[in-house]
Structures are given as structure tokens and as C-alpha cells.
């Protein structure tokens, strides 16, 4: 009985390590952490940032596996959602920039000025859509 459980722990633990290694590879290939450090002029703390990403990933995985719940209130949830959205948006833009999709698309459609406004409008629309979705309780089971 114990042999089967140990085998499952080893197999699925290694799958988790492979997936997390892939996520970290994408973060390193995109250069998201050095980009944040460059924008905030805190390049001397880049190793701290990388360690915090690793620590956050480990804590998030443990939190997900053991299904922990902490009731910190709705304001903490709003704050977490705000920062998680910033991270996902920056990651998506960094990947798009790495692939040069935004400049190529802007050149092909003849778009010269206001690209930043378009990106902000898309972000605002996504935020507004998610607020409507959750405030009207469309996400409730």
C-alpha cells in the first residue's frame, strides 16, 4: 500500500517540477524580471525578485495542493486580483513584444499614433467586463 503512494508522489511530484521549470523558462526567456527591475531602477535587487518569484510559486503550489483557505476579506481579494492582473498583463505584453507581434500588426494596419491608448483601452475593457461579471454574480455556482 505504501509503495503505491510513494510511487504516485514521485511521479506526480516530478510532473509538477517539469511544469514549473517550463513556467520559469518562459519567465526567463521573456526577460520579465529584468524588465521590471529596469523600469523601476532597482537592478541591484534582481536576485531578490527572482527568489520571490520562486518562493511565490512554491507557496502557491503548496496552497493549491493542500487546498488551504485563509479568510482575509474582500479587500485583500481585490488587491490580489489587481496585482495578479498586472502580472499577467505584463507577461502577455512581454511575450507579444518578444515575438514583435504588436509592432508588426501596427505597421500592417497603418497605425502610427496612439498604440498605448489602444492597449490601455483593451485592458480597461477587460477590467470592466470582469467587474460586471463578478458584481452581477454571474460567477456564482
Short mmCIF file of C-alpha atoms in Angstrom, two decimals:
data_model
loop_
_atom_site.label_atom_id
_atom_site.label_comp_id
_atom_site.label_asym_id
_atom_site.label_seq_id
_atom_site.Cartn_x
_atom_site.Cartn_y
_atom_site.Cartn_z
CA UNK A 1 0.00 0.00 0.00
CA UNK A 2 2.75 2.45 0.91
CA UNK A 3 4.72 1.59 -2.21
CA UNK A 4 1.87 2.71 -4.46
CA UNK A 5 1.52 6.05 -2.62
CA UNK A 6 5.28 6.69 -2.70
CA UNK A 7 5.31 5.88 -6.42
CA UNK A 8 2.43 8.32 -7.06
CA UNK A 9 4.17 11.04 -5.05
CA UNK A 10 7.36 10.60 -7.06
CA UNK A 11 5.63 10.52 -10.44
CA UNK A 12 3.28 13.45 -9.94
CA UNK A 13 5.87 15.43 -7.99
CA UNK A 14 8.23 15.14 -10.93
CA UNK A 15 5.43 16.23 -13.29
CA UNK A 16 4.94 19.31 -11.13
CA UNK A 17 8.65 20.08 -11.26
CA UNK A 18 8.63 19.78 -15.05
CA UNK A 19 5.68 22.16 -15.40
CA UNK A 20 7.17 24.71 -13.00
CA UNK A 21 10.51 24.51 -14.82
CA UNK A 22 8.66 25.32 -18.04
CA UNK A 23 6.98 28.33 -16.44
CA UNK A 24 10.30 29.62 -15.11
CA UNK A 25 11.88 29.08 -18.51
CA UNK A 26 9.21 31.25 -20.12
CA UNK A 27 9.72 33.95 -17.48
CA UNK A 28 13.48 33.91 -18.06
CA UNK A 29 13.21 33.77 -21.86
CA UNK A 30 10.83 36.71 -21.92
CA UNK A 31 13.03 38.66 -19.51
CA UNK A 32 10.14 39.87 -17.41
CA UNK A 33 12.02 40.20 -14.12
CA UNK A 34 14.95 42.20 -15.55
CA UNK A 35 12.43 44.38 -17.39
CA UNK A 36 10.61 45.17 -14.12
CA UNK A 37 13.92 45.90 -12.43
CA UNK A 38 14.95 48.19 -15.29
CA UNK A 39 11.66 50.10 -15.27
CA UNK A 40 11.78 50.66 -11.51
CA UNK A 41 15.55 51.38 -11.45
CA UNK A 42 16.11 48.64 -8.85
CA UNK A 43 18.51 46.43 -10.76
CA UNK A 44 20.60 45.79 -7.65
CA UNK A 45 17.69 43.77 -6.19
CA UNK A 46 17.17 41.48 -9.20
CA UNK A 47 18.22 38.33 -7.31
CA UNK A 48 15.69 39.16 -4.59
CA UNK A 49 12.98 39.49 -7.24
CA UNK A 50 13.87 36.14 -8.75
CA UNK A 51 13.89 34.49 -5.32
CA UNK A 52 10.47 35.97 -4.56
CA UNK A 53 9.07 34.57 -7.84
CA UNK A 54 10.38 31.12 -6.91
CA UNK A 55 9.07 31.42 -3.33
CA UNK A 56 5.68 32.60 -4.57
CA UNK A 57 5.46 29.68 -6.96
CA UNK A 58 6.34 27.17 -4.25
CA UNK A 59 3.87 28.68 -1.79
CA UNK A 60 1.17 28.83 -4.48
CA UNK A 61 1.71 25.19 -5.38
CA UNK A 62 1.52 24.09 -1.75
CA UNK A 63 -1.56 26.24 -1.26
CA UNK A 64 -3.20 24.62 -4.27
CA UNK A 65 -2.25 21.04 -3.38
CA UNK A 66 -3.35 21.21 0.25
CA UNK A 67 -6.37 23.44 -0.51
CA UNK A 68 -5.63 25.94 2.21
CA UNK A 69 -8.03 28.80 2.79
CA UNK A 70 -7.44 32.00 4.67
CA UNK A 71 -10.30 34.44 5.11
CA UNK A 72 -8.64 37.82 4.63
CA UNK A 73 -11.70 39.59 3.36
CA UNK A 74 -12.91 41.07 0.13
CA UNK A 75 -10.40 43.94 0.11
CA UNK A 76 -7.46 41.54 0.10
CA UNK A 77 -9.09 39.63 -2.74
CA UNK A 78 -9.46 42.85 -4.73
CA UNK A 79 -5.82 43.76 -4.05
CA UNK A 80 -4.62 40.29 -5.03
CA UNK A 81 -6.68 40.34 -8.22
CA UNK A 82 -5.29 43.76 -9.12
CA UNK A 83 -1.66 42.67 -8.76
CA UNK A 84 -2.26 39.29 -10.41
CA UNK A 85 -3.84 41.10 -13.35
CA UNK A 86 -0.86 43.42 -13.61
CA UNK A 87 1.49 40.45 -13.67
CA UNK A 88 -0.50 38.53 -16.29
CA UNK A 89 -0.85 41.65 -18.44
CA UNK A 90 2.87 42.39 -18.26
CA UNK A 91 3.67 38.77 -19.09
CA UNK A 92 1.35 38.82 -22.10
CA UNK A 93 2.79 42.10 -23.36
CA UNK A 94 6.35 40.88 -22.82
CA UNK A 95 5.65 37.73 -24.83
CA UNK A 96 3.97 39.77 -27.57
CA UNK A 97 6.90 42.20 -27.62
CA UNK A 98 9.38 39.35 -27.74
CA UNK A 99 7.59 37.97 -30.77
CA UNK A 100 7.29 41.50 -32.24
CA UNK A 101 3.59 40.99 -32.86
CA UNK A 102 2.42 44.44 -31.75
CA UNK A 103 4.80 46.49 -33.97
CA UNK A 104 4.19 44.20 -36.97
CA UNK A 105 0.41 44.42 -36.52
CA UNK A 106 0.55 48.21 -36.11
CA UNK A 107 2.67 48.55 -39.26
CA UNK A 108 0.39 46.32 -41.33
CA UNK A 109 -2.79 48.20 -40.50
CA UNK A 110 -1.08 51.58 -40.88
CA UNK A 111 -1.39 52.52 -37.23
CA UNK A 112 1.01 55.39 -36.43
CA UNK A 113 0.00 57.06 -33.17
CA UNK A 114 -1.96 56.07 -30.07
CA UNK A 115 -0.88 52.46 -29.68
CA UNK A 116 -0.57 52.95 -25.91
CA UNK A 117 -4.14 54.22 -25.76
CA UNK A 118 -5.35 51.13 -27.62
CA UNK A 119 -3.54 48.81 -25.19
CA UNK A 120 -4.97 50.72 -22.20
CA UNK A 121 -8.45 50.59 -23.74
CA UNK A 122 -8.23 46.82 -24.13
CA UNK A 123 -7.05 46.49 -20.52
CA UNK A 124 -9.83 48.78 -19.27
CA UNK A 125 -12.43 46.82 -21.25
CA UNK A 126 -11.24 43.53 -19.79
CA UNK A 127 -11.33 45.01 -16.28
CA UNK A 128 -14.82 46.43 -16.79
CA UNK A 129 -16.06 43.13 -18.20
CA UNK A 130 -14.71 41.18 -15.24
CA UNK A 131 -16.23 43.65 -12.76
CA UNK A 132 -19.64 43.32 -14.42
CA UNK A 133 -19.23 39.55 -14.45
CA UNK A 134 -18.48 39.32 -10.73
CA UNK A 135 -20.74 42.09 -9.43
CA UNK A 136 -23.80 40.65 -11.11
CA UNK A 137 -22.90 37.28 -9.57
CA UNK A 138 -22.53 35.57 -12.92
CA UNK A 139 -19.63 33.60 -11.48
CA UNK A 140 -21.58 32.10 -8.58
CA UNK A 141 -22.28 28.36 -8.78
#
